PDB file of C-alpha atoms and ligand atoms in Angstrom:
ATOM      1  CA  VAL F   1       6.119  -0.200  20.415  1.00  0.00           C
ATOM      2  CA  THR F   2       2.836   0.917  18.871  1.00  0.00           C
ATOM      3  CA  ILE F   3       2.554   1.129  15.101  1.00  0.00           C
ATOM      4  CA  LEU F   4      -0.134   2.861  13.067  1.00  0.00           C
ATOM      5  CA  VAL F   5      -1.242   0.982   9.942  1.00  0.00           C
ATOM      6  CA  ILE F   6      -3.474   3.189   7.810  1.00  0.00           C
ATOM      7  CA  TYR F   7      -4.896   2.178   4.448  1.00  0.00           C
ATOM      8  CA  GLY F   8      -6.718   3.596   1.449  1.00  0.00           C
ATOM      9  CA  THR F   9      -8.678   1.103  -0.618  1.00  0.00           C
ATOM     10  CA  ILE F  10     -11.209   1.186  -3.456  1.00  0.00           C
ATOM     11  CA  GLU F  11     -12.161  -2.479  -3.863  1.00  0.00           C
ATOM     12  CA  GLY F  12     -11.005  -3.767  -0.481  1.00  0.00           C
ATOM     13  CA  HIS F  13      -7.800  -5.673  -1.226  1.00  0.00           C
ATOM     14  CA  THR F  14      -5.519  -3.104   0.413  1.00  0.00           C
ATOM     15  CA  ALA F  15      -7.627  -3.464   3.574  1.00  0.00           C
ATOM     16  CA  LYS F  16      -6.804  -7.184   3.490  1.00  0.00           C
ATOM     17  CA  ILE F  17      -3.092  -6.418   3.037  1.00  0.00           C
ATOM     18  CA  ALA F  18      -3.196  -3.897   5.918  1.00  0.00           C
ATOM     19  CA  ARG F  19      -4.924  -6.492   8.157  1.00  0.00           C
ATOM     20  CA  GLU F  20      -2.193  -9.009   7.340  1.00  0.00           C
ATOM     21  CA  ILE F  21       0.505  -6.441   8.196  1.00  0.00           C
ATOM     22  CA  ALA F  22      -1.283  -5.654  11.489  1.00  0.00           C
ATOM     23  CA  THR F  23      -1.558  -9.346  12.351  1.00  0.00           C
ATOM     24  CA  ARG F  24       2.171  -9.878  11.739  1.00  0.00           C
ATOM     25  CA  ILE F  25       3.099  -6.908  13.916  1.00  0.00           C
ATOM     26  CA  GLU F  26       0.899  -8.244  16.730  1.00  0.00           C
ATOM     27  CA  GLN F  27       2.409 -11.700  16.348  1.00  0.00           C
ATOM     28  CA  ALA F  28       5.830 -10.075  16.799  1.00  0.00           C
ATOM     29  CA  GLY F  29       4.555  -8.810  20.175  1.00  0.00           C
ATOM     30  CA  HIS F  30       3.768  -5.165  19.368  1.00  0.00           C
ATOM     31  CA  GLN F  31       0.690  -2.952  19.458  1.00  0.00           C
ATOM     32  CA  VAL F  32      -1.140  -1.883  16.307  1.00  0.00           C
ATOM     33  CA  VAL F  33      -3.786   0.662  15.453  1.00  0.00           C
ATOM     34  CA  LEU F  34      -5.391  -0.254  12.121  1.00  0.00           C
ATOM     35  CA  THR F  35      -7.413   2.470  10.397  1.00  0.00           C
ATOM     36  CA  ASP F  36      -9.172   3.257   7.134  1.00  0.00           C
ATOM     37  CA  ALA F  37      -7.850   6.596   5.825  1.00  0.00           C
ATOM     38  CA  ARG F  38     -11.459   7.650   5.130  1.00  0.00           C
ATOM     39  CA  GLU F  39     -12.100   7.587   8.887  1.00  0.00           C
ATOM     40  CA  PRO F  40      -8.728   8.298  10.494  1.00  0.00           C
ATOM     41  CA  GLY F  41     -10.204   9.008  13.958  1.00  0.00           C
ATOM     42  CA  TYR F  42      -7.356   9.436  16.433  1.00  0.00           C
ATOM     43  CA  ALA F  43      -4.745   8.137  13.985  1.00  0.00           C
ATOM     44  CA  VAL F  44      -2.415  11.092  14.446  1.00  0.00           C
ATOM     45  CA  PRO F  45       1.195  10.402  13.447  1.00  0.00           C
ATOM     46  CA  GLY F  46       3.589  11.708  16.066  1.00  0.00           C
ATOM     47  CA  THR F  47       1.891   9.650  18.775  1.00  0.00           C
ATOM     48  CA  PHE F  48       3.102   6.352  17.238  1.00  0.00           C
ATOM     49  CA  ASP F  49       6.544   4.732  17.134  1.00  0.00           C
ATOM     50  CA  ALA F  50       6.150   4.075  13.401  1.00  0.00           C
ATOM     51  CA  VAL F  51       3.568   4.489  10.661  1.00  0.00           C
ATOM     52  CA  ILE F  52       2.793   2.203   7.717  1.00  0.00           C
ATOM     53  CA  VAL F  53       0.632   3.752   4.992  1.00  0.00           C
ATOM     54  CA  CYS F  54      -0.950   1.375   2.448  1.00  0.00           C
ATOM     55  CA  GLY F  55      -2.675   2.532  -0.740  1.00  0.00           C
ATOM     56  CA  SER F  56      -3.853   0.981  -3.991  1.00  0.00           C
ATOM     57  CA  ILE F  57      -3.346   2.474  -7.450  1.00  0.00           C
ATOM     58  CA  HIS F  58      -6.284   3.305  -9.710  1.00  0.00           C
ATOM     59  CA  TYR F  59      -5.635   5.082 -13.003  1.00  0.00           C
ATOM     60  CA  GLY F  60      -2.114   5.883 -11.790  1.00  0.00           C
ATOM     61  CA  ARG F  61      -3.239   7.474  -8.525  1.00  0.00           C
ATOM     62  CA  TYR F  62      -3.450   6.639  -4.815  1.00  0.00           C
ATOM     63  CA  PRO F  63      -6.853   7.026  -3.108  1.00  0.00           C
ATOM     64  CA  GLU F  64      -7.483  10.691  -2.270  1.00  0.00           C
ATOM     65  CA  PRO F  65      -7.687  10.094   1.542  1.00  0.00           C
ATOM     66  CA  ILE F  66      -4.104   8.747   1.389  1.00  0.00           C
ATOM     67  CA  VAL F  67      -2.851  11.827  -0.473  1.00  0.00           C
ATOM     68  CA  GLN F  68      -4.639  14.110   2.031  1.00  0.00           C
ATOM     69  CA  PHE F  69      -3.305  12.142   5.017  1.00  0.00           C
ATOM     70  CA  ALA F  70       0.290  12.331   3.726  1.00  0.00           C
ATOM     71  CA  LYS F  71      -0.045  16.066   3.037  1.00  0.00           C
ATOM     72  CA  SER F  72      -1.633  16.854   6.412  1.00  0.00           C
ATOM     73  CA  PHE F  73       0.881  14.879   8.474  1.00  0.00           C
ATOM     74  CA  LYS F  74       4.036  15.099   6.364  1.00  0.00           C
ATOM     75  CA  ASP F  75       6.151  16.591   9.169  1.00  0.00           C
ATOM     76  CA  ALA F  76       5.151  13.977  11.750  1.00  0.00           C
ATOM     77  CA  LEU F  77       5.574  11.241   9.135  1.00  0.00           C
ATOM     78  CA  ASN F  78       9.033  12.501   8.184  1.00  0.00           C
ATOM     79  CA  ASN F  79      10.049  12.543  11.863  1.00  0.00           C
ATOM     80  CA  ALA F  80       9.128   8.915  12.629  1.00  0.00           C
ATOM     81  CA  PRO F  81      10.052   5.632  10.967  1.00  0.00           C
ATOM     82  CA  SER F  82       7.529   5.397   8.136  1.00  0.00           C
ATOM     83  CA  ALA F  83       6.784   3.055   5.270  1.00  0.00           C
ATOM     84  CA  LEU F  84       4.598   3.148   2.197  1.00  0.00           C
ATOM     85  CA  VAL F  85       2.991   0.034   0.708  1.00  0.00           C
ATOM     86  CA  THR F  86       1.803   0.531  -2.862  1.00  0.00           C
ATOM     87  CA  VAL F  87      -0.724  -2.024  -4.115  1.00  0.00           C
ATOM     88  CA  SER F  88      -1.059  -2.323  -7.895  1.00  0.00           C
ATOM     89  CA  LEU F  89      -1.334  -4.726 -10.775  1.00  0.00           C
ATOM     90  CA  ALA F  90       1.858  -3.431 -12.362  1.00  0.00           C
ATOM     91  CA  ALA F  91       3.782  -4.821  -9.353  1.00  0.00           C
ATOM     92  CA  ALA F  92       2.961  -8.345 -10.585  1.00  0.00           C
ATOM     93  CA  SER F  93       4.033  -7.732 -14.172  1.00  0.00           C
ATOM     94  CA  GLU F  94       6.620 -10.005 -15.738  1.00  0.00           C
ATOM     95  CA  TYR F  95       8.231  -6.904 -17.260  1.00  0.00           C
ATOM     96  CA  GLU F  96      10.824  -4.956 -15.293  1.00  0.00           C
ATOM     97  CA  ASP F  97       9.761  -1.553 -16.690  1.00  0.00           C
ATOM     98  CA  GLU F  98       6.159  -2.149 -15.591  1.00  0.00           C
ATOM     99  CA  ARG F  99       7.293  -3.188 -12.125  1.00  0.00           C
ATOM    100  CA  GLN F 100       9.344   0.010 -11.969  1.00  0.00           C
ATOM    101  CA  GLU F 101       6.233   1.960 -12.921  1.00  0.00           C
ATOM    102  CA  ALA F 102       4.691   0.666  -9.697  1.00  0.00           C
ATOM    103  CA  SER F 103       7.627   2.109  -7.745  1.00  0.00           C
ATOM    104  CA  ALA F 104       7.364   5.417  -9.611  1.00  0.00           C
ATOM    105  CA  HIS F 105       3.969   6.022  -7.974  1.00  0.00           C
ATOM    106  CA  ALA F 106       5.727   6.253  -4.594  1.00  0.00           C
ATOM    107  CA  TYR F 107       8.119   8.860  -5.946  1.00  0.00           C
ATOM    108  CA  HIS F 108       5.252  10.975  -7.301  1.00  0.00           C
ATOM    109  CA  LEU F 109       3.375  10.746  -3.992  1.00  0.00           C
ATOM    110  CA  SER F 110       6.475  12.079  -2.211  1.00  0.00           C
ATOM    111  CA  LYS F 111       6.761  14.945  -4.686  1.00  0.00           C
ATOM    112  CA  ALA F 112       3.089  15.804  -4.269  1.00  0.00           C
ATOM    113  CA  THR F 113       2.915  15.588  -0.465  1.00  0.00           C
ATOM    114  CA  GLY F 114       6.400  16.247   0.945  1.00  0.00           C
ATOM    115  CA  TRP F 115       6.385  12.936   2.828  1.00  0.00           C
ATOM    116  CA  VAL F 116       9.447  10.760   2.162  1.00  0.00           C
ATOM    117  CA  PRO F 117       8.914   7.234   3.536  1.00  0.00           C
ATOM    118  CA  ASN F 118      11.951   5.348   4.839  1.00  0.00           C
ATOM    119  CA  ILE F 119      10.855   2.113   3.206  1.00  0.00           C
ATOM    120  CA  HIS F 120       8.701   1.468   0.150  1.00  0.00           C
ATOM    121  CA  HIS F 121       7.121  -1.909  -0.550  1.00  0.00           C
ATOM    122  CA  SER F 122       5.453  -2.566  -3.874  1.00  0.00           C
ATOM    123  CA  ALA F 123       2.778  -5.266  -3.469  1.00  0.00           C
ATOM    124  CA  ALA F 124       0.834  -6.964  -6.228  1.00  0.00           C
ATOM    125  CA  GLY F 125      -2.898  -6.513  -5.803  1.00  0.00           C
ATOM    126  CA  ALA F 126      -6.001  -8.454  -6.722  1.00  0.00           C
ATOM    127  CA  ILE F 127      -8.456  -8.087  -9.526  1.00  0.00           C
ATOM    128  CA  LYS F 128     -11.930  -9.388  -8.888  1.00  0.00           C
ATOM    129  CA  PHE F 129     -13.399  -9.419 -12.387  1.00  0.00           C
ATOM    130  CA  LEU F 130     -16.392 -11.475 -11.279  1.00  0.00           C
ATOM    131  CA  GLU F 131     -17.432  -8.859  -8.708  1.00  0.00           C
ATOM    132  CA  PHE F 132     -17.427  -6.026 -11.251  1.00  0.00           C
ATOM    133  CA  SER F 133     -20.365  -4.778 -13.280  1.00  0.00           C
ATOM    134  CA  TYR F 134     -20.171  -5.351 -17.042  1.00  0.00           C
ATOM    135  CA  PHE F 135     -18.663  -1.932 -17.749  1.00  0.00           C
ATOM    136  CA  LYS F 136     -16.262  -1.966 -14.844  1.00  0.00           C
ATOM    137  CA  ARG F 137     -15.080  -5.396 -16.002  1.00  0.00           C
ATOM    138  CA  LEU F 138     -14.351  -3.965 -19.448  1.00  0.00           C
ATOM    139  CA  ILE F 139     -12.406  -1.072 -17.951  1.00  0.00           C
ATOM    140  CA  ALA F 140     -10.557  -3.337 -15.514  1.00  0.00           C
ATOM    141  CA  ARG F 141      -9.588  -5.683 -18.352  1.00  0.00           C
ATOM    142  CA  HIS F 142      -8.223  -2.718 -20.279  1.00  0.00           C
ATOM    143  CA  ILE F 143      -6.222  -1.495 -17.265  1.00  0.00           C
ATOM    144  CA  SER F 144      -4.980  -5.012 -16.625  1.00  0.00           C
ATOM    145  CA  ALA F 145      -3.762  -5.368 -20.218  1.00  0.00           C
ATOM    146  CA  TYR F 146      -2.054  -1.989 -19.970  1.00  0.00           C
ATOM    147  CA  THR F 147      -0.295  -2.807 -16.682  1.00  0.00           C
ATOM    148  CA  GLY F 148       0.786  -6.318 -17.615  1.00  0.00           C
ATOM    149  CA  GLY F 149      -1.912  -7.973 -15.500  1.00  0.00           C
ATOM    150  CA  PRO F 150      -4.128 -10.998 -16.186  1.00  0.00           C
ATOM    151  CA  LEU F 151      -6.515 -10.894 -19.152  1.00  0.00           C
ATOM    152  CA  ASP F 152      -9.064 -13.642 -18.570  1.00  0.00           C
ATOM    153  CA  ASP F 153     -11.994 -11.739 -17.056  1.00  0.00           C
ATOM    154  CA  GLY F 154     -13.888 -14.962 -16.370  1.00  0.00           C
ATOM    155  CA  GLN F 155     -12.141 -15.416 -13.031  1.00  0.00           C
ATOM    156  CA  ASP F 156     -10.774 -13.510 -10.007  1.00  0.00           C
ATOM    157  CA  TYR F 157      -7.082 -13.083  -9.320  1.00  0.00           C
ATOM    158  CA  GLU F 158      -5.146 -12.483  -6.125  1.00  0.00           C
ATOM    159  CA  LEU F 159      -1.540 -11.814  -7.073  1.00  0.00           C
ATOM    160  CA  THR F 160      -0.160 -10.692  -3.711  1.00  0.00           C
ATOM    161  CA  ASP F 161       3.073 -12.372  -2.632  1.00  0.00           C
ATOM    162  CA  TRP F 162       2.266 -12.862   1.085  1.00  0.00           C
ATOM    163  CA  PRO F 163       5.710 -14.193   2.135  1.00  0.00           C
ATOM    164  CA  LYS F 164       7.300 -11.105   0.548  1.00  0.00           C
ATOM    165  CA  LEU F 165       4.858  -8.886   2.444  1.00  0.00           C
ATOM    166  CA  ASN F 166       5.939 -10.585   5.671  1.00  0.00           C
ATOM    167  CA  GLU F 167       9.574  -9.930   4.806  1.00  0.00           C
ATOM    168  CA  PHE F 168       8.689  -6.268   4.429  1.00  0.00           C
ATOM    169  CA  VAL F 169       7.037  -6.238   7.894  1.00  0.00           C
ATOM    170  CA  SER F 170      10.182  -7.755   9.455  1.00  0.00           C
ATOM    171  CA  GLU F 171      12.338  -5.180   7.675  1.00  0.00           C
ATOM    172  CA  MET F 172      10.114  -2.361   8.921  1.00  0.00           C
ATOM    173  CA  LEU F 173      10.212  -3.630  12.523  1.00  0.00           C
ATOM    174  CA  THR F 174      13.996  -3.898  12.399  1.00  0.00           C
ATOM    175  CA  PHE F 175      14.220  -0.384  10.980  1.00  0.00           C
ATOM    176  CA  THR F 176      11.890   0.948  13.688  1.00  0.00           C
ATOM    177  CA  PHE F 177      13.946  -0.568  16.491  1.00  0.00           C
ATOM    178  CA  THR F 178      17.290   0.500  15.038  1.00  0.00           C
ATOM    179  CA  ASN F 179      15.942   3.994  14.685  1.00  0.00           C
ATOM    180  CA  ARG F 180      14.642   4.114  18.253  1.00  0.00           C
ATOM    181  CA  LEU F 181      17.980   2.940  19.622  1.00  0.00           C
ATOM    182  CA  MET F 182      20.040   5.213  17.381  1.00  0.00           C
ATOM    183  CA  PRO F 183      17.927   8.110  16.150  1.00  0.00           C
ATOM    184  CA  VAL F 184      19.050   9.211  12.697  1.00  0.00           C
ATOM    185  CA  SER F 185      19.222  12.867  13.693  1.00  0.00           C
ATOM    186  CA  GLN F 186      21.806  12.338  16.486  1.00  0.00           C
TER     187      GLN F 186
HETATM  188  C1  FMN J 201     -10.641   0.652 -12.354  1.00  0.00           C
HETATM  189  C2  FMN J 201      -9.273   0.157 -11.961  1.00  0.00           C
HETATM  190  C3  FMN J 201      -8.140   0.914 -12.273  1.00  0.00           C
HETATM  191  C4  FMN J 201      -6.845   0.450 -11.949  1.00  0.00           C
HETATM  192  N1  FMN J 201      -5.739   1.171 -12.307  1.00  0.00           N
HETATM  193  C5  FMN J 201      -4.489   0.670 -12.095  1.00  0.00           C
HETATM  194  C6  FMN J 201      -3.321   1.357 -12.547  1.00  0.00           C
HETATM  195  O1  FMN J 201      -3.385   2.464 -13.097  1.00  0.00           O
HETATM  196  N2  FMN J 201      -2.106   0.765 -12.344  1.00  0.00           N
HETATM  197  C7  FMN J 201      -1.981  -0.461 -11.741  1.00  0.00           C
HETATM  198  O2  FMN J 201      -0.858  -0.959 -11.629  1.00  0.00           O
HETATM  199  N3  FMN J 201      -3.070  -1.129 -11.259  1.00  0.00           N
HETATM  200  C8  FMN J 201      -4.316  -0.596 -11.436  1.00  0.00           C
HETATM  201  N4  FMN J 201      -5.426  -1.257 -10.978  1.00  0.00           N
HETATM  202  C9  FMN J 201      -5.253  -2.485 -10.178  1.00  0.00           C
HETATM  203  C10 FMN J 201      -5.459  -2.204  -8.686  1.00  0.00           C
HETATM  204  O3  FMN J 201      -4.386  -1.476  -8.172  1.00  0.00           O
HETATM  205  C11 FMN J 201      -5.609  -3.551  -7.964  1.00  0.00           C
HETATM  206  O4  FMN J 201      -6.807  -4.157  -8.406  1.00  0.00           O
HETATM  207  C12 FMN J 201      -5.598  -3.424  -6.448  1.00  0.00           C
HETATM  208  O5  FMN J 201      -5.604  -4.722  -5.866  1.00  0.00           O
HETATM  209  C13 FMN J 201      -6.810  -2.638  -5.930  1.00  0.00           C
HETATM  210  O6  FMN J 201      -6.708  -2.504  -4.538  1.00  0.00           O
HETATM  211  P1  FMN J 201      -7.966  -2.117  -3.630  1.00  0.00           P
HETATM  212  O7  FMN J 201      -8.918  -3.285  -3.697  1.00  0.00           O
HETATM  213  O8  FMN J 201      -7.413  -1.926  -2.284  1.00  0.00           O
HETATM  214  O9  FMN J 201      -8.548  -0.852  -4.188  1.00  0.00           O
HETATM  215  C14 FMN J 201      -6.710  -0.796 -11.286  1.00  0.00           C
HETATM  216  C15 FMN J 201      -7.863  -1.550 -10.957  1.00  0.00           C
HETATM  217  C16 FMN J 201      -9.133  -1.094 -11.291  1.00  0.00           C
HETATM  218  C17 FMN J 201     -10.321  -1.912 -10.920  1.00  0.00           C
END
């Protein structure tokens, strides 16, 4: 099978997550097309066996290219096995309600675009305080406090649970194969 992995990133961590997903799919013996949503090229859903869309959350929103992609291709996305990976700080929170807030973003994306993914994975992101300018660091620290993230802005954090991400990839591959063998609509 050939799977499209398309990502929207602001600071680059979602690109890293998408690369890891692509690597796992290849290791499982399948083909992958990995694309930045800002330059989708020939990444047209409908020509792939499954699509995995990855996007990070900034100020409660997915990157605009992800929203546009989901809107433009909602029918093709709804007709193939599809998954959404949401990358946020709230996903790493020790508080259940904040973790649920991370999942709520997926629901709002569906409402806004008409695309309903079969599987949603909420992944904890990274926060690279040291790479930010003074003002961005202040803002990021504020956001981090608000979303239950780390507070010490004297270091970088990578909170992604990679084994859990791999579990998601296995789940998505299983779903894709089950769906190809027994299409839901029949
Ligand atoms: C300016 C800024 C705003 C953010 N806003 C949110 C937010 O509203 N909710 C949240 O859970 N995480 C928020 N985050 C955390 C990001 O989702 C996290 O850093 C993620 O790893 C970024 O992924 P990217 O590098 O692919 O853009 C924010 C981070 C920054 C720097």
